[in-house]
Amino acid sequence: MTPRVHVTGPVPARVAAELERDFALVDEARGADGILSLLSTTVDGAYLDAAGPQLRIVANYGVGVDNVDLDAAAARSIVIANTPDVLTRTTAELAVSIMLALLRRVAEGDRMLRRREAWRFSLEFMLGESLDGKTLLVVGPGRIGRETARLAEAFGARPVYAGRRDPLDELLGEADVVSLHCPLTPETHHLIDAAALARMKPTAILVNTARGPVVDEAALADALRAGTIAGAALDVFEREPAVTEELLTMENVVLTPHLGSATRRTREAMGLLAVGALRAVLLEGRRPENAVV
Ligand code: 8YV
């Protein structure tokens, strides 16, 4: 019998075509043998139980698996797969893009022109900061963090790294740019809180392309208002799709709507990787290379 697969949201046409080739697509999780989940779907024990005991794999359309209860999946012998590697450079590129947009006031300048404000060229007008010579603290030196460091080095930044065993507190005080690349776990929830922000230099900026809840967004708004830090570039938010209202009013804040992996090529590659995991488990009876559980 053709395995039944449920997809929790719209996927690129090419990915849908691949799914249709090998699987019977079903409208609900209940009764599915495999699930292709988007990050907006919470896959917890209750969700897995509602799907039923025939469920064998959940392929998550993303590298982050914080929307999935891995222990609950392991307890039920359900394979969980993710989509690493294919989005590494794309996401690092976005991190450096919003970093530069903030430092060089790209978004601020764009907003000013769109307001049709009077302006004229002058030597002191809208001066920014170069990434050249800056100390870049990469929090979470995994694939995306290291690639972000590599790209930033091309602009003259000096990367330093904070992993699970590194003294984040000290490093925060040295950095000009703090860029977050850690997964969201109970340990990293609100890793950047009021105390962490207070350790940063008043001239430093925070960049987040990881997960919103790694930052205490209310504390960040307070820190930006008080001048505790100089700015923030955010692609992810604590209560997505909501954005803390005050951040929307601040000129020293660059905001993008979770675009880290958002190129057609990358989104297709992620989808094909997820389909490959579904095929491995449901058609070939083997564990996929990109299994995390
Ligand atoms: C995706 C992401 O856009 O991979 C991740 O962890 O956050 C993004 O690349 C998202 O997961 C799509 O569902």
Tab-separated table of C-alpha atoms and ligand atoms in Angstrom:
chain	number	residue	atom	x	y	z
A	1	MET	CA	0.000	0.000	0.000
A	2	THR	CA	1.212	3.504	-0.776
A	3	PRO	CA	2.295	5.162	2.483
A	4	ARG	CA	0.106	8.044	3.626
A	5	VAL	CA	1.810	11.371	4.253
A	6	HIS	CA	0.329	14.469	5.817
A	7	VAL	CA	1.896	17.862	5.078
A	8	THR	CA	1.128	20.546	7.691
A	9	GLY	CA	1.328	23.549	5.372
A	10	PRO	CA	1.898	24.606	1.770
A	11	VAL	CA	5.246	23.545	0.253
A	12	PRO	CA	6.956	24.571	-3.017
A	13	ALA	CA	5.394	22.982	-6.134
A	14	ARG	CA	8.504	20.938	-6.848
A	15	VAL	CA	8.425	19.423	-3.379
A	16	ALA	CA	4.688	18.725	-3.635
A	17	ALA	CA	5.265	16.962	-6.964
A	18	GLU	CA	7.934	14.721	-5.388
A	19	LEU	CA	5.605	13.864	-2.509
A	20	GLU	CA	2.747	13.030	-4.876
A	21	ARG	CA	4.970	10.687	-6.834
A	22	ASP	CA	5.598	8.318	-3.962
A	23	PHE	CA	2.947	8.946	-1.336
A	24	ALA	CA	-0.796	9.259	-0.850
A	25	LEU	CA	-1.233	12.767	0.569
A	26	VAL	CA	-3.811	12.969	3.341
A	27	ASP	CA	-5.498	16.024	4.860
A	28	GLU	CA	-4.948	15.220	8.504
A	29	ALA	CA	-2.244	13.759	10.719
A	30	ARG	CA	-4.608	11.102	12.044
A	31	GLY	CA	-3.864	7.862	10.221
A	32	ALA	CA	-0.705	9.158	8.472
A	33	ASP	CA	2.437	7.002	8.219
A	34	GLY	CA	4.616	10.062	7.783
A	35	ILE	CA	4.265	13.774	8.458
A	36	LEU	CA	6.069	16.674	6.829
A	37	SER	CA	5.865	19.412	9.472
A	38	LEU	CA	6.481	23.117	9.195
A	39	LEU	CA	7.917	25.036	12.127
A	40	SER	CA	4.467	26.468	12.910
A	41	THR	CA	3.228	22.958	13.837
A	42	THR	CA	3.825	21.884	17.434
A	43	VAL	CA	4.666	18.187	17.343
A	44	ASP	CA	4.286	17.035	20.955
A	45	GLY	CA	3.221	13.773	22.562
A	46	ALA	CA	-0.481	14.617	22.210
A	47	TYR	CA	-0.021	15.391	18.498
A	48	LEU	CA	1.859	12.133	17.927
A	49	ASP	CA	-0.779	10.126	19.809
A	50	ALA	CA	-3.593	11.784	17.852
A	51	ALA	CA	-1.818	10.798	14.628
A	52	GLY	CA	-1.929	7.157	15.730
A	53	PRO	CA	0.435	4.218	16.312
A	54	GLN	CA	1.079	3.695	12.553
A	55	LEU	CA	3.088	6.971	12.415
A	56	ARG	CA	6.757	6.220	11.726
A	57	ILE	CA	8.411	9.500	10.811
A	58	VAL	CA	8.036	13.240	11.163
A	59	ALA	CA	10.267	15.118	8.731
A	60	ASN	CA	10.591	18.707	9.938
A	61	TYR	CA	10.894	21.327	7.184
A	62	GLY	CA	13.737	23.201	8.891
A	63	VAL	CA	16.997	22.619	10.714
A	64	GLY	CA	15.603	23.814	14.045
A	65	VAL	CA	13.502	21.163	15.782
A	66	ASP	CA	12.334	23.172	18.789
A	67	ASN	CA	8.726	22.695	17.591
A	68	VAL	CA	9.152	18.936	18.071
A	69	ASP	CA	9.210	17.075	21.388
A	70	LEU	CA	12.154	14.779	20.630
A	71	ASP	CA	11.743	12.733	23.814
A	72	ALA	CA	8.082	12.081	23.045
A	73	ALA	CA	9.072	10.917	19.544
A	74	ALA	CA	11.857	8.680	20.874
A	75	ALA	CA	9.492	7.149	23.445
A	76	ARG	CA	7.157	6.205	20.581
A	77	SER	CA	9.999	5.032	18.277
A	78	ILE	CA	9.089	7.693	15.726
A	79	VAL	CA	11.963	8.985	13.593
A	80	ILE	CA	12.437	12.757	13.510
A	81	ALA	CA	14.405	14.245	10.615
A	82	ASN	CA	15.465	17.840	9.915
A	83	THR	CA	16.998	19.751	6.985
A	84	PRO	CA	20.604	20.702	7.830
A	85	ASP	CA	23.402	21.926	5.536
A	86	VAL	CA	21.308	23.033	2.542
A	87	LEU	CA	20.311	26.243	4.369
A	88	THR	CA	23.622	26.997	6.065
A	89	ARG	CA	24.988	29.576	3.642
A	90	THR	CA	21.590	31.109	2.893
A	91	THR	CA	20.910	31.721	6.580
A	92	ALA	CA	24.435	32.998	7.254
A	93	GLU	CA	24.042	35.362	4.303
A	94	LEU	CA	20.840	36.768	5.842
A	95	ALA	CA	22.577	37.203	9.199
A	96	VAL	CA	25.361	39.219	7.590
A	97	SER	CA	22.811	41.126	5.459
A	98	ILE	CA	20.835	42.424	8.427
A	99	MET	CA	24.064	43.001	10.392
A	100	LEU	CA	25.339	45.269	7.610
A	101	ALA	CA	21.902	46.846	7.057
A	102	LEU	CA	21.915	47.931	10.694
A	103	LEU	CA	25.566	49.023	10.875
A	104	ARG	CA	25.368	51.010	7.619
A	105	ARG	CA	21.824	52.262	8.291
A	106	VAL	CA	20.489	50.805	5.045
A	107	ALA	CA	16.946	50.184	6.282
A	108	GLU	CA	16.868	53.502	8.145
A	109	GLY	CA	17.929	55.395	5.025
A	110	ASP	CA	15.336	53.555	2.959
A	111	ARG	CA	12.602	54.441	5.472
A	112	MET	CA	13.682	58.098	5.470
A	113	LEU	CA	13.480	58.380	1.686
A	114	ARG	CA	10.084	56.680	1.585
A	115	ARG	CA	8.782	59.255	4.084
A	116	ARG	CA	9.808	61.792	1.394
A	117	GLU	CA	11.787	63.727	3.997
A	118	ALA	CA	13.983	66.571	2.768
A	119	TRP	CA	17.664	65.607	2.766
A	120	ARG	CA	20.908	66.597	1.175
A	121	PHE	CA	24.320	64.998	0.975
A	122	SER	CA	26.680	66.148	3.673
A	123	LEU	CA	29.848	64.777	5.217
A	124	GLU	CA	28.202	64.201	8.568
A	125	PHE	CA	24.929	62.788	7.293
A	126	MET	CA	23.684	59.369	8.507
A	127	LEU	CA	27.104	58.039	9.374
A	128	GLY	CA	27.226	54.389	10.219
A	129	GLU	CA	29.735	51.812	11.340
A	130	SER	CA	31.778	49.415	9.243
A	131	LEU	CA	32.006	45.727	10.079
A	132	ASP	CA	35.738	46.039	9.379
A	133	GLY	CA	37.759	45.507	12.552
A	134	LYS	CA	34.737	44.638	14.677
A	135	THR	CA	34.762	41.736	17.109
A	136	LEU	CA	31.922	39.406	16.141
A	137	LEU	CA	30.718	37.098	18.896
A	138	VAL	CA	29.063	34.030	17.393
A	139	VAL	CA	26.802	32.477	20.027
A	140	GLY	CA	26.347	28.880	18.929
A	141	PRO	CA	29.322	27.874	16.779
A	142	GLY	CA	27.478	25.282	14.704
A	143	ARG	CA	27.240	25.151	10.930
A	144	ILE	CA	25.358	28.439	10.475
A	145	GLY	CA	27.341	30.266	13.162
A	146	ARG	CA	30.681	29.280	11.630
A	147	GLU	CA	29.536	30.184	8.130
A	148	THR	CA	28.337	33.586	9.382
A	149	ALA	CA	31.791	34.124	10.912
A	150	ARG	CA	33.470	33.141	7.631
A	151	LEU	CA	31.348	35.552	5.589
A	152	ALA	CA	31.819	38.353	8.154
A	153	GLU	CA	35.586	37.797	8.058
A	154	ALA	CA	35.498	38.784	4.393
A	155	PHE	CA	34.239	42.185	5.619
A	156	GLY	CA	37.092	42.418	8.124
A	157	ALA	CA	35.304	41.213	11.251
A	158	ARG	CA	37.228	39.215	13.880
A	159	PRO	CA	35.101	36.286	15.042
A	160	VAL	CA	35.085	34.860	18.550
A	161	TYR	CA	32.858	31.974	19.574
A	162	ALA	CA	30.672	31.101	22.535
A	163	GLY	CA	29.528	27.492	22.755
A	164	ARG	CA	27.920	25.558	25.550
A	165	ARG	CA	31.111	25.440	27.594
A	166	ASP	CA	32.442	28.945	26.876
A	167	PRO	CA	32.114	31.862	29.275
A	168	LEU	CA	29.419	33.850	27.457
A	169	ASP	CA	29.333	36.567	30.122
A	170	GLU	CA	32.964	37.625	29.517
A	171	LEU	CA	32.724	37.397	25.748
A	172	LEU	CA	29.582	39.544	25.700
A	173	GLY	CA	31.599	42.411	27.144
A	174	GLU	CA	34.209	42.210	24.370
A	175	ALA	CA	31.952	42.000	21.323
A	176	ASP	CA	30.925	44.760	18.949
A	177	VAL	CA	28.423	42.477	17.252
A	178	VAL	CA	26.678	39.578	19.020
A	179	SER	CA	25.114	37.152	16.530
A	180	LEU	CA	22.886	34.314	17.763
A	181	HIS	CA	23.038	30.893	16.081
A	182	CYS	CA	22.197	28.469	18.880
A	183	PRO	CA	19.194	26.147	18.830
A	184	LEU	CA	16.260	26.996	21.096
A	185	THR	CA	16.366	24.656	24.090
A	186	PRO	CA	15.394	25.095	27.760
A	187	GLU	CA	19.038	26.188	28.341
A	188	THR	CA	19.020	28.877	25.634
A	189	HIS	CA	15.526	30.255	26.360
A	190	HIS	CA	16.091	33.947	27.266
A	191	LEU	CA	19.866	33.402	27.085
A	192	ILE	CA	19.970	37.071	26.137
A	193	ASP	CA	18.059	38.658	28.998
A	194	ALA	CA	18.389	41.999	30.792
A	195	ALA	CA	21.574	40.846	32.588
A	196	ALA	CA	23.230	39.646	29.362
A	197	LEU	CA	22.294	42.857	27.557
A	198	ALA	CA	23.785	44.864	30.443
A	199	ARG	CA	27.111	43.080	29.881
A	200	MET	CA	27.265	44.196	26.261
A	201	LYS	CA	29.047	47.395	25.230
A	202	PRO	CA	26.764	50.419	24.753
A	203	THR	CA	28.115	50.568	21.184
A	204	ALA	CA	27.374	46.894	20.451
A	205	ILE	CA	24.571	45.440	18.348
A	206	LEU	CA	22.596	42.205	18.641
A	207	VAL	CA	21.713	40.056	15.613
A	208	ASN	CA	19.207	37.193	15.882
A	209	THR	CA	18.576	34.765	13.032
A	210	ALA	CA	18.221	31.758	15.375
A	211	ARG	CA	14.963	31.623	17.341
A	212	GLY	CA	13.025	34.500	18.892
A	213	PRO	CA	12.735	33.144	22.455
A	214	VAL	CA	16.548	33.027	22.800
A	215	VAL	CA	16.115	36.769	23.444
A	216	ASP	CA	13.882	38.323	26.097
A	217	GLU	CA	12.238	40.715	23.652
A	218	ALA	CA	10.797	43.029	26.332
A	219	ALA	CA	14.250	43.314	27.943
A	220	LEU	CA	15.741	44.035	24.526
A	221	ALA	CA	13.258	46.868	23.916
A	222	ASP	CA	14.162	48.279	27.367
A	223	ALA	CA	17.900	48.013	26.602
A	224	LEU	CA	17.526	49.760	23.245
A	225	ARG	CA	15.421	52.534	24.771
A	226	ALA	CA	17.919	53.035	27.615
A	227	GLY	CA	20.955	52.961	25.312
A	228	THR	CA	22.343	49.855	27.033
A	229	ILE	CA	23.171	48.577	23.526
A	230	ALA	CA	23.267	50.452	20.209
A	231	GLY	CA	20.939	48.437	18.001
A	232	ALA	CA	19.393	45.138	16.999
A	233	ALA	CA	18.827	43.256	13.751
A	234	LEU	CA	16.140	40.616	14.163
A	235	ASP	CA	14.836	37.966	11.779
A	236	VAL	CA	13.008	35.964	14.444
A	237	PHE	CA	10.699	36.971	17.277
A	238	GLU	CA	9.600	35.699	20.625
A	239	ARG	CA	5.900	35.469	19.724
A	240	GLU	CA	6.013	35.098	15.939
A	241	PRO	CA	4.372	36.483	13.908
A	242	ALA	CA	3.896	39.246	16.535
A	243	VAL	CA	6.717	41.755	17.013
A	244	THR	CA	7.083	43.780	20.230
A	245	GLU	CA	5.364	47.036	19.316
A	246	GLU	CA	8.131	49.326	20.564
A	247	LEU	CA	10.740	47.699	18.316
A	248	LEU	CA	8.678	48.754	15.300
A	249	THR	CA	9.154	52.410	16.249
A	250	MET	CA	12.952	52.335	16.685
A	251	GLU	CA	15.320	53.546	13.968
A	252	ASN	CA	18.240	51.530	15.338
A	253	VAL	CA	16.389	48.263	14.741
A	254	VAL	CA	16.321	46.247	11.507
A	255	LEU	CA	13.495	43.735	11.214
A	256	THR	CA	12.911	40.928	8.714
A	257	PRO	CA	10.074	38.356	8.820
A	258	HIS	CA	11.910	35.015	9.420
A	259	LEU	CA	13.687	35.039	6.063
A	260	GLY	CA	16.846	33.122	7.075
A	261	SER	CA	16.418	30.267	4.617
A	262	ALA	CA	14.014	32.077	2.310
A	263	THR	CA	15.360	31.584	-1.199
A	264	ARG	CA	13.580	29.386	-3.733
A	265	ARG	CA	16.609	27.187	-4.212
A	266	THR	CA	17.139	26.630	-0.500
A	267	ARG	CA	13.476	26.056	0.294
A	268	GLU	CA	13.316	23.456	-2.498
A	269	ALA	CA	16.502	21.783	-1.296
A	270	MET	CA	15.103	21.652	2.254
A	271	GLY	CA	11.893	20.102	0.965
A	272	LEU	CA	13.730	17.505	-1.111
A	273	LEU	CA	15.838	16.565	1.905
A	274	ALA	CA	12.669	16.103	3.967
A	275	VAL	CA	11.079	14.016	1.187
A	276	GLY	CA	14.258	11.914	1.117
A	277	ALA	CA	13.837	11.188	4.829
A	278	LEU	CA	10.191	10.177	4.303
A	279	ARG	CA	11.255	7.868	1.468
A	280	ALA	CA	14.041	6.330	3.554
A	281	VAL	CA	11.711	5.361	6.375
A	282	LEU	CA	8.477	4.638	4.524
A	283	LEU	CA	9.747	3.091	1.275
A	284	GLU	CA	13.208	1.777	2.036
A	285	GLY	CA	12.811	0.853	5.679
A	286	ARG	CA	16.010	2.569	6.740
A	287	ARG	CA	17.046	5.404	8.988
A	288	PRO	CA	17.728	8.625	7.037
A	289	GLU	CA	21.096	10.405	7.342
A	290	ASN	CA	19.293	13.529	8.527
A	291	ALA	CA	17.522	11.783	11.421
A	292	VAL	CA	17.874	13.576	14.765
A	293	VAL	CA	15.888	10.935	16.697
B	1	8YV	C1	12.581	27.647	7.964
B	1	8YV	C2	14.143	27.714	10.021
B	1	8YV	O1	12.134	28.741	7.266
B	1	8YV	O2	15.351	25.827	9.340
B	1	8YV	C3	14.905	26.473	10.284
B	1	8YV	O3	15.086	26.119	11.449
B	1	8YV	O4	13.818	28.430	10.891
B	1	8YV	C4	13.824	28.116	8.636
B	1	8YV	O5	14.851	27.727	7.792
B	1	8YV	C5	11.473	27.095	8.714
B	1	8YV	O6	11.852	26.043	9.527
B	1	8YV	C6	10.371	26.651	7.757
B	1	8YV	O7	9.452	25.757	8.332
